[in-house]
């Protein structure tokens, strides 16, 4: 079973958890760690012999084009994570379309290759954005991996399908939701992020294995370059809850990822999407 491995390429100061504490105008002046951290991710993947998808902010691609080119040249897919991490439900359809264009051209300029995949910042395609998939289809995207079918304090569309689906009747656009595990009629986030970093590795292994073996479906897993960086600057002024979520177990993350890369089979998201698409009506 091939599972979709992905990295959401953004720096430590661009995360949703700090959006009320860190002004976007200050981003350029902050200590940038995304280049060294993404290099470290490339090394991890290289050692494990896996390929993945790097959902990259246009903001990052515009500032570090050589890094993004290197990612593509290593055989990974480079896809879009929007321009500057503005959540889709904060935009109008026209603003979303502009955000997609701006990010895509920065990424395509860096790699020289077309972008066909998109992941919304903080899985922000949900019931508030019924137009989002249509905008993506019009822009020529083949797939989106932007829906989290869970109840969560920051995001979620609990009623959405848990596995690959076609959100539009008149388009082949595929939505590949992030992995959840279903227990007692409820969906729980199990596709990475805080779930993977904060809880014991065995819990993730169990959840992803259950999706693979019991449901016979690929897992869709994600993490961020800053999650393997215990030396990143600390935001003492952020809310306690955000700090706990952001800083816990950073020093253990790389070793945990090594286990994950070894215990499951991984590939680029576009490959997994193509396989799933062939099974859809
Ligand atoms: Zn993100």
PDB file of N, CA and C in Angstrom, residues 150-235:
ATOM      1  N   UNK A 150     -12.690  16.177  10.395  1.00  0.00           N
ATOM      2  CA  UNK A 150     -12.693  16.045  11.860  1.00  0.00           C
ATOM      3  C   UNK A 150     -13.289  17.287  12.516  1.00  0.00           C
ATOM      4  N   UNK A 151     -13.579  17.134  13.803  1.00  0.00           N
ATOM      5  CA  UNK A 151     -13.897  18.288  14.636  1.00  0.00           C
ATOM      6  C   UNK A 151     -12.599  18.713  15.298  1.00  0.00           C
ATOM      7  N   UNK A 152     -12.207  19.975  15.128  1.00  0.00           N
ATOM      8  CA  UNK A 152     -10.939  20.464  15.666  1.00  0.00           C
ATOM      9  C   UNK A 152     -11.162  21.932  16.013  1.00  0.00           C
ATOM     10  N   UNK A 153     -10.390  22.475  16.933  1.00  0.00           N
ATOM     11  CA  UNK A 153     -10.650  23.871  17.304  1.00  0.00           C
ATOM     12  C   UNK A 153     -10.247  24.866  16.215  1.00  0.00           C
ATOM     13  N   UNK A 154      -9.316  24.497  15.336  1.00  0.00           N
ATOM     14  CA  UNK A 154      -8.865  25.434  14.301  1.00  0.00           C
ATOM     15  C   UNK A 154      -9.417  25.154  12.913  1.00  0.00           C
ATOM     16  N   UNK A 155      -9.849  23.932  12.669  1.00  0.00           N
ATOM     17  CA  UNK A 155     -10.297  23.588  11.323  1.00  0.00           C
ATOM     18  C   UNK A 155     -11.201  22.373  11.366  1.00  0.00           C
ATOM     19  N   UNK A 156     -11.631  21.930  10.203  1.00  0.00           N
ATOM     20  CA  UNK A 156     -12.390  20.685  10.153  1.00  0.00           C
ATOM     21  C   UNK A 156     -13.691  20.791   9.385  1.00  0.00           C
ATOM     22  N   UNK A 157     -13.991  19.689   8.700  1.00  0.00           N
ATOM     23  CA  UNK A 157     -15.241  19.528   7.963  1.00  0.00           C
ATOM     24  C   UNK A 157     -15.642  18.093   8.239  1.00  0.00           C
ATOM     25  N   UNK A 158     -16.247  17.853   9.431  1.00  0.00           N
ATOM     26  CA  UNK A 158     -16.458  16.488   9.912  1.00  0.00           C
ATOM     27  C   UNK A 158     -17.325  15.638   8.998  1.00  0.00           C
ATOM     28  N   UNK A 159     -18.200  16.254   8.206  1.00  0.00           N
ATOM     29  CA  UNK A 159     -19.120  15.484   7.349  1.00  0.00           C
ATOM     30  C   UNK A 159     -18.483  15.080   6.028  1.00  0.00           C
ATOM     31  N   UNK A 160     -17.308  15.589   5.714  1.00  0.00           N
ATOM     32  CA  UNK A 160     -16.688  15.300   4.409  1.00  0.00           C
ATOM     33  C   UNK A 160     -16.279  13.833   4.332  1.00  0.00           C
ATOM     34  N   UNK A 161     -16.194  13.280   3.108  1.00  0.00           N
ATOM     35  CA  UNK A 161     -15.696  11.905   2.962  1.00  0.00           C
ATOM     36  C   UNK A 161     -14.293  11.793   3.547  1.00  0.00           C
ATOM     37  N   UNK A 162     -13.937  10.605   4.036  1.00  0.00           N
ATOM     38  CA  UNK A 162     -12.620  10.406   4.642  1.00  0.00           C
ATOM     39  C   UNK A 162     -11.563  10.015   3.623  1.00  0.00           C
ATOM     40  N   UNK A 163     -12.011   9.589   2.443  1.00  0.00           N
ATOM     41  CA  UNK A 163     -11.044   9.146   1.430  1.00  0.00           C
ATOM     42  C   UNK A 163     -11.282   9.907   0.124  1.00  0.00           C
ATOM     43  N   UNK A 164     -10.399   9.664  -0.856  1.00  0.00           N
ATOM     44  CA  UNK A 164     -10.426  10.413  -2.115  1.00  0.00           C
ATOM     45  C   UNK A 164     -11.841  10.518  -2.693  1.00  0.00           C
ATOM     46  N   UNK A 165     -12.215  11.712  -3.106  1.00  0.00           N
ATOM     47  CA  UNK A 165     -13.521  11.902  -3.748  1.00  0.00           C
ATOM     48  C   UNK A 165     -13.431  13.015  -4.779  1.00  0.00           C
ATOM     49  N   UNK A 166     -14.472  13.040  -5.653  1.00  0.00           N
ATOM     50  CA  UNK A 166     -14.569  14.120  -6.643  1.00  0.00           C
ATOM     51  C   UNK A 166     -15.588  15.126  -6.125  1.00  0.00           C
ATOM     52  N   UNK A 167     -15.144  16.284  -5.689  1.00  0.00           N
ATOM     53  CA  UNK A 167     -16.073  17.239  -5.083  1.00  0.00           C
ATOM     54  C   UNK A 167     -16.997  17.931  -6.094  1.00  0.00           C
ATOM     55  N   UNK A 168     -16.662  17.853  -7.390  1.00  0.00           N
ATOM     56  CA  UNK A 168     -17.462  18.551  -8.402  1.00  0.00           C
ATOM     57  C   UNK A 168     -18.018  17.554  -9.413  1.00  0.00           C
ATOM     58  N   UNK A 169     -19.262  17.764  -9.808  1.00  0.00           N
ATOM     59  CA  UNK A 169     -19.906  16.839 -10.743  1.00  0.00           C
ATOM     60  C   UNK A 169     -19.294  16.943 -12.144  1.00  0.00           C
ATOM     61  N   UNK A 170     -18.832  18.137 -12.513  1.00  0.00           N
ATOM     62  CA  UNK A 170     -18.410  18.360 -13.901  1.00  0.00           C
ATOM     63  C   UNK A 170     -16.893  18.496 -14.044  1.00  0.00           C
ATOM     64  N   UNK A 171     -16.152  17.910 -13.090  1.00  0.00           N
ATOM     65  CA  UNK A 171     -14.697  18.034 -13.156  1.00  0.00           C
ATOM     66  C   UNK A 171     -14.056  16.782 -12.581  1.00  0.00           C
ATOM     67  N   UNK A 172     -12.839  16.480 -13.045  1.00  0.00           N
ATOM     68  CA  UNK A 172     -12.112  15.319 -12.523  1.00  0.00           C
ATOM     69  C   UNK A 172     -11.250  15.668 -11.311  1.00  0.00           C
ATOM     70  N   UNK A 173     -11.349  16.893 -10.840  1.00  0.00           N
ATOM     71  CA  UNK A 173     -10.570  17.295  -9.662  1.00  0.00           C
ATOM     72  C   UNK A 173     -10.818  16.315  -8.507  1.00  0.00           C
ATOM     73  N   UNK A 174      -9.714  15.871  -7.895  1.00  0.00           N
ATOM     74  CA  UNK A 174      -9.799  14.942  -6.764  1.00  0.00           C
ATOM     75  C   UNK A 174      -9.469  15.689  -5.475  1.00  0.00           C
ATOM     76  N   UNK A 175     -10.239  15.423  -4.444  1.00  0.00           N
ATOM     77  CA  UNK A 175      -9.870  15.869  -3.104  1.00  0.00           C
ATOM     78  C   UNK A 175      -9.384  14.639  -2.338  1.00  0.00           C
ATOM     79  N   UNK A 176      -8.187  14.747  -1.762  1.00  0.00           N
ATOM     80  CA  UNK A 176      -7.609  13.654  -0.978  1.00  0.00           C
ATOM     81  C   UNK A 176      -7.474  14.136   0.470  1.00  0.00           C
ATOM     82  N   UNK A 177      -8.464  13.825   1.302  1.00  0.00           N
ATOM     83  CA  UNK A 177      -8.448  14.350   2.676  1.00  0.00           C
ATOM     84  C   UNK A 177      -7.290  13.771   3.493  1.00  0.00           C
ATOM     85  N   UNK A 178      -6.845  14.533   4.478  1.00  0.00           N
ATOM     86  CA  UNK A 178      -5.802  14.071   5.390  1.00  0.00           C
ATOM     87  C   UNK A 178      -6.379  12.912   6.219  1.00  0.00           C
ATOM     88  N   UNK A 179      -5.512  11.994   6.610  1.00  0.00           N
ATOM     89  CA  UNK A 179      -5.983  10.763   7.260  1.00  0.00           C
ATOM     90  C   UNK A 179      -6.626  10.989   8.620  1.00  0.00           C
ATOM     91  N   UNK A 180      -7.738  10.277   8.790  1.00  0.00           N
ATOM     92  CA  UNK A 180      -8.424  10.231  10.079  1.00  0.00           C
ATOM     93  C   UNK A 180      -8.619   8.762  10.419  1.00  0.00           C
ATOM     94  N   UNK A 181      -8.862   8.510  11.683  1.00  0.00           N
ATOM     95  CA  UNK A 181      -9.201   7.148  12.087  1.00  0.00           C
ATOM     96  C   UNK A 181     -10.602   7.232  12.713  1.00  0.00           C
ATOM     97  N   UNK A 182     -11.438   6.257  12.374  1.00  0.00           N
ATOM     98  CA  UNK A 182     -12.833   6.304  12.820  1.00  0.00           C
ATOM     99  C   UNK A 182     -13.049   5.336  13.970  1.00  0.00           C
ATOM    100  N   UNK A 183     -13.442   5.889  15.103  1.00  0.00           N
ATOM    101  CA  UNK A 183     -13.649   5.070  16.305  1.00  0.00           C
ATOM    102  C   UNK A 183     -14.975   5.476  16.939  1.00  0.00           C
ATOM    103  N   UNK A 184     -15.842   4.513  17.122  1.00  0.00           N
ATOM    104  CA  UNK A 184     -17.129   4.783  17.773  1.00  0.00           C
ATOM    105  C   UNK A 184     -17.936   5.844  17.047  1.00  0.00           C
ATOM    106  N   UNK A 185     -17.916   5.816  15.706  1.00  0.00           N
ATOM    107  CA  UNK A 185     -18.720   6.752  14.930  1.00  0.00           C
ATOM    108  C   UNK A 185     -18.151   8.152  14.858  1.00  0.00           C
ATOM    109  N   UNK A 186     -16.922   8.334  15.324  1.00  0.00           N
ATOM    110  CA  UNK A 186     -16.317   9.664  15.284  1.00  0.00           C
ATOM    111  C   UNK A 186     -14.965   9.612  14.594  1.00  0.00           C
ATOM    112  N   UNK A 187     -14.615  10.675  13.875  1.00  0.00           N
ATOM    113  CA  UNK A 187     -13.324  10.729  13.202  1.00  0.00           C
ATOM    114  C   UNK A 187     -12.301  11.446  14.073  1.00  0.00           C
ATOM    115  N   UNK A 188     -11.110  10.875  14.136  1.00  0.00           N
ATOM    116  CA  UNK A 188     -10.027  11.523  14.863  1.00  0.00           C
ATOM    117  C   UNK A 188      -8.871  11.794  13.918  1.00  0.00           C
ATOM    118  N   UNK A 189      -8.244  12.964  14.065  1.00  0.00           N
ATOM    119  CA  UNK A 189      -7.095  13.318  13.231  1.00  0.00           C
ATOM    120  C   UNK A 189      -5.989  12.311  13.476  1.00  0.00           C
ATOM    121  N   UNK A 190      -5.409  11.776  12.391  1.00  0.00           N
ATOM    122  CA  UNK A 190      -4.350  10.780  12.561  1.00  0.00           C
ATOM    123  C   UNK A 190      -3.288  10.916  11.478  1.00  0.00           C
ATOM    124  N   UNK A 191      -3.323  12.027  10.731  1.00  0.00           N
ATOM    125  CA  UNK A 191      -2.457  12.160   9.564  1.00  0.00           C
ATOM    126  C   UNK A 191      -1.232  13.020   9.782  1.00  0.00           C
ATOM    127  N   UNK A 192      -0.822  13.193  11.044  1.00  0.00           N
ATOM    128  CA  UNK A 192       0.390  13.964  11.266  1.00  0.00           C
ATOM    129  C   UNK A 192       0.145  15.180  12.132  1.00  0.00           C
ATOM    130  N   UNK A 193       0.960  16.221  11.933  1.00  0.00           N
ATOM    131  CA  UNK A 193       0.845  17.428  12.747  1.00  0.00           C
ATOM    132  C   UNK A 193       1.023  17.100  14.218  1.00  0.00           C
ATOM    133  N   UNK A 194       0.229  17.768  15.054  1.00  0.00           N
ATOM    134  CA  UNK A 194       0.345  17.609  16.497  1.00  0.00           C
ATOM    135  C   UNK A 194       0.110  16.173  16.951  1.00  0.00           C
ATOM    136  N   UNK A 195      -0.818  15.482  16.308  1.00  0.00           N
ATOM    137  CA  UNK A 195      -1.135  14.102  16.696  1.00  0.00           C
ATOM    138  C   UNK A 195       0.123  13.238  16.662  1.00  0.00           C
ATOM    139  N   UNK A 196       0.893  13.387  15.609  1.00  0.00           N
ATOM    140  CA  UNK A 196       2.097  12.569  15.457  1.00  0.00           C
ATOM    141  C   UNK A 196       3.189  12.987  16.443  1.00  0.00           C
ATOM    142  N   UNK A 197       3.361  14.292  16.599  1.00  0.00           N
ATOM    143  CA  UNK A 197       4.484  14.782  17.415  1.00  0.00           C
ATOM    144  C   UNK A 197       4.211  14.691  18.911  1.00  0.00           C
ATOM    145  N   UNK A 198       2.963  14.935  19.323  1.00  0.00           N
ATOM    146  CA  UNK A 198       2.667  15.009  20.757  1.00  0.00           C
ATOM    147  C   UNK A 198       2.441  13.631  21.386  1.00  0.00           C
ATOM    148  N   UNK A 199       1.864  12.693  20.629  1.00  0.00           N
ATOM    149  CA  UNK A 199       1.540  11.382  21.199  1.00  0.00           C
ATOM    150  C   UNK A 199       2.605  10.345  20.839  1.00  0.00           C
ATOM    151  N   UNK A 200       2.617   9.219  21.575  1.00  0.00           N
ATOM    152  CA  UNK A 200       3.625   8.191  21.289  1.00  0.00           C
ATOM    153  C   UNK A 200       3.533   7.689  19.846  1.00  0.00           C
ATOM    154  N   UNK A 201       4.686   7.350  19.279  1.00  0.00           N
ATOM    155  CA  UNK A 201       4.747   6.881  17.897  1.00  0.00           C
ATOM    156  C   UNK A 201       3.826   5.697  17.649  1.00  0.00           C
ATOM    157  N   UNK A 202       3.718   4.792  18.634  1.00  0.00           N
ATOM    158  CA  UNK A 202       2.919   3.581  18.450  1.00  0.00           C
ATOM    159  C   UNK A 202       1.461   3.893  18.106  1.00  0.00           C
ATOM    160  N   UNK A 203       0.965   5.005  18.609  1.00  0.00           N
ATOM    161  CA  UNK A 203      -0.422   5.385  18.339  1.00  0.00           C
ATOM    162  C   UNK A 203      -0.596   5.730  16.852  1.00  0.00           C
ATOM    163  N   UNK A 204       0.355   6.456  16.291  1.00  0.00           N
ATOM    164  CA  UNK A 204       0.300   6.783  14.863  1.00  0.00           C
ATOM    165  C   UNK A 204       0.451   5.521  14.026  1.00  0.00           C
ATOM    166  N   UNK A 205       1.368   4.651  14.451  1.00  0.00           N
ATOM    167  CA  UNK A 205       1.591   3.436  13.689  1.00  0.00           C
ATOM    168  C   UNK A 205       0.317   2.585  13.663  1.00  0.00           C
ATOM    169  N   UNK A 206      -0.348   2.530  14.815  1.00  0.00           N
ATOM    170  CA  UNK A 206      -1.594   1.774  14.896  1.00  0.00           C
ATOM    171  C   UNK A 206      -2.661   2.390  13.976  1.00  0.00           C
ATOM    172  N   UNK A 207      -2.805   3.709  14.042  1.00  0.00           N
ATOM    173  CA  UNK A 207      -3.865   4.388  13.278  1.00  0.00           C
ATOM    174  C   UNK A 207      -3.632   4.262  11.768  1.00  0.00           C
ATOM    175  N   UNK A 208      -2.402   4.493  11.328  1.00  0.00           N
ATOM    176  CA  UNK A 208      -2.116   4.408   9.897  1.00  0.00           C
ATOM    177  C   UNK A 208      -2.226   2.954   9.418  1.00  0.00           C
ATOM    178  N   UNK A 209      -1.795   2.034  10.260  1.00  0.00           N
ATOM    179  CA  UNK A 209      -1.896   0.618   9.921  1.00  0.00           C
ATOM    180  C   UNK A 209      -3.351   0.188   9.799  1.00  0.00           C
ATOM    181  N   UNK A 210      -4.196   0.723  10.654  1.00  0.00           N
ATOM    182  CA  UNK A 210      -5.623   0.394  10.607  1.00  0.00           C
ATOM    183  C   UNK A 210      -6.242   0.874   9.288  1.00  0.00           C
ATOM    184  N   UNK A 211      -5.866   2.070   8.859  1.00  0.00           N
ATOM    185  CA  UNK A 211      -6.369   2.605   7.587  1.00  0.00           C
ATOM    186  C   UNK A 211      -5.879   1.726   6.424  1.00  0.00           C
ATOM    187  N   UNK A 212      -4.619   1.338   6.461  1.00  0.00           N
ATOM    188  CA  UNK A 212      -4.049   0.505   5.391  1.00  0.00           C
ATOM    189  C   UNK A 212      -4.654  -0.900   5.366  1.00  0.00           C
ATOM    190  N   UNK A 213      -4.748  -1.524   6.524  1.00  0.00           N
ATOM    191  CA  UNK A 213      -5.088  -2.938   6.547  1.00  0.00           C
ATOM    192  C   UNK A 213      -6.574  -3.203   6.698  1.00  0.00           C
ATOM    193  N   UNK A 214      -7.239  -2.454   7.538  1.00  0.00           N
ATOM    194  CA  UNK A 214      -8.656  -2.725   7.729  1.00  0.00           C
ATOM    195  C   UNK A 214      -9.497  -2.059   6.628  1.00  0.00           C
ATOM    196  N   UNK A 215      -9.123  -0.794   6.285  1.00  0.00           N
ATOM    197  CA  UNK A 215      -9.929  -0.071   5.288  1.00  0.00           C
ATOM    198  C   UNK A 215      -9.333  -0.179   3.888  1.00  0.00           C
ATOM    199  N   UNK A 216      -8.127  -0.699   3.799  1.00  0.00           N
ATOM    200  CA  UNK A 216      -7.428  -0.881   2.536  1.00  0.00           C
ATOM    201  C   UNK A 216      -7.331   0.420   1.743  1.00  0.00           C
ATOM    202  N   UNK A 217      -6.949   1.477   2.453  1.00  0.00           N
ATOM    203  CA  UNK A 217      -6.813   2.797   1.838  1.00  0.00           C
ATOM    204  C   UNK A 217      -5.449   3.374   2.176  1.00  0.00           C
ATOM    205  N   UNK A 218      -4.940   4.244   1.302  1.00  0.00           N
ATOM    206  CA  UNK A 218      -3.670   4.892   1.612  1.00  0.00           C
ATOM    207  C   UNK A 218      -3.837   5.926   2.728  1.00  0.00           C
ATOM    208  N   UNK A 219      -2.800   6.072   3.520  1.00  0.00           N
ATOM    209  CA  UNK A 219      -2.783   7.153   4.499  1.00  0.00           C
ATOM    210  C   UNK A 219      -2.258   8.422   3.819  1.00  0.00           C
ATOM    211  N   UNK A 220      -2.679   9.564   4.341  1.00  0.00           N
ATOM    212  CA  UNK A 220      -2.217  10.870   3.853  1.00  0.00           C
ATOM    213  C   UNK A 220      -1.615  11.580   5.060  1.00  0.00           C
ATOM    214  N   UNK A 221      -0.299  11.692   5.051  1.00  0.00           N
ATOM    215  CA  UNK A 221       0.428  12.151   6.229  1.00  0.00           C
ATOM    216  C   UNK A 221       1.166  13.456   5.919  1.00  0.00           C
ATOM    217  N   UNK A 222       1.255  14.346   6.921  1.00  0.00           N
ATOM    218  CA  UNK A 222       1.973  15.613   6.709  1.00  0.00           C
ATOM    219  C   UNK A 222       2.735  16.025   7.964  1.00  0.00           C
ATOM    220  N   UNK A 223       3.809  16.777   7.739  1.00  0.00           N
ATOM    221  CA  UNK A 223       4.502  17.458   8.838  1.00  0.00           C
ATOM    222  C   UNK A 223       5.154  18.719   8.273  1.00  0.00           C
ATOM    223  N   UNK A 224       5.839  19.452   9.126  1.00  0.00           N
ATOM    224  CA  UNK A 224       6.437  20.737   8.712  1.00  0.00           C
ATOM    225  C   UNK A 224       7.937  20.731   8.971  1.00  0.00           C
ATOM    226  N   UNK A 225       8.721  21.441   8.166  1.00  0.00           N
ATOM    227  CA  UNK A 225      10.174  21.503   8.409  1.00  0.00           C
ATOM    228  C   UNK A 225      10.514  22.014   9.812  1.00  0.00           C
ATOM    229  N   UNK A 226       9.756  22.956  10.350  1.00  0.00           N
ATOM    230  CA  UNK A 226      10.079  23.500  11.678  1.00  0.00           C
ATOM    231  C   UNK A 226       9.882  22.464  12.783  1.00  0.00           C
ATOM    232  N   UNK A 227       9.159  21.385  12.503  1.00  0.00           N
ATOM    233  CA  UNK A 227       8.920  20.381  13.546  1.00  0.00           C
ATOM    234  C   UNK A 227      10.152  19.542  13.876  1.00  0.00           C
ATOM    235  N   UNK A 228      11.186  19.606  13.021  1.00  0.00           N
ATOM    236  CA  UNK A 228      12.409  18.868  13.357  1.00  0.00           C
ATOM    237  C   UNK A 228      13.507  19.817  13.816  1.00  0.00           C
ATOM    238  N   UNK A 229      13.127  21.009  14.264  1.00  0.00           N
ATOM    239  CA  UNK A 229      14.100  22.053  14.602  1.00  0.00           C
ATOM    240  C   UNK A 229      13.952  22.530  16.049  1.00  0.00           C
ATOM    241  N   UNK A 230      14.607  21.825  17.004  1.00  0.00           N
ATOM    242  CA  UNK A 230      14.490  22.240  18.415  1.00  0.00           C
ATOM    243  C   UNK A 230      15.164  23.576  18.694  1.00  0.00           C
ATOM    244  N   UNK A 231      16.005  24.060  17.773  1.00  0.00           N
ATOM    245  CA  UNK A 231      16.754  25.306  18.020  1.00  0.00           C
ATOM    246  C   UNK A 231      16.091  26.552  17.447  1.00  0.00           C
ATOM    247  N   UNK A 232      14.848  26.422  17.001  1.00  0.00           N
ATOM    248  CA  UNK A 232      14.170  27.606  16.449  1.00  0.00           C
ATOM    249  C   UNK A 232      13.907  28.633  17.550  1.00  0.00           C
ATOM    250  N   UNK A 233      13.757  29.913  17.186  1.00  0.00           N
ATOM    251  CA  UNK A 233      13.449  30.948  18.180  1.00  0.00           C
ATOM    252  C   UNK A 233      12.142  30.632  18.920  1.00  0.00           C
ATOM    253  N   UNK A 234      12.068  30.995  20.182  1.00  0.00           N
ATOM    254  CA  UNK A 234      10.877  30.707  20.994  1.00  0.00           C
ATOM    255  C   UNK A 234      10.035  31.966  21.137  1.00  0.00           C
ATOM    256  N   UNK A 235       8.734  31.804  20.994  1.00  0.00           N
ATOM    257  CA  UNK A 235       7.802  32.928  21.097  1.00  0.00           C
ATOM    258  C   UNK A 235       7.182  32.942  22.484  1.00  0.00           C
TER     259      UNK A 235
END
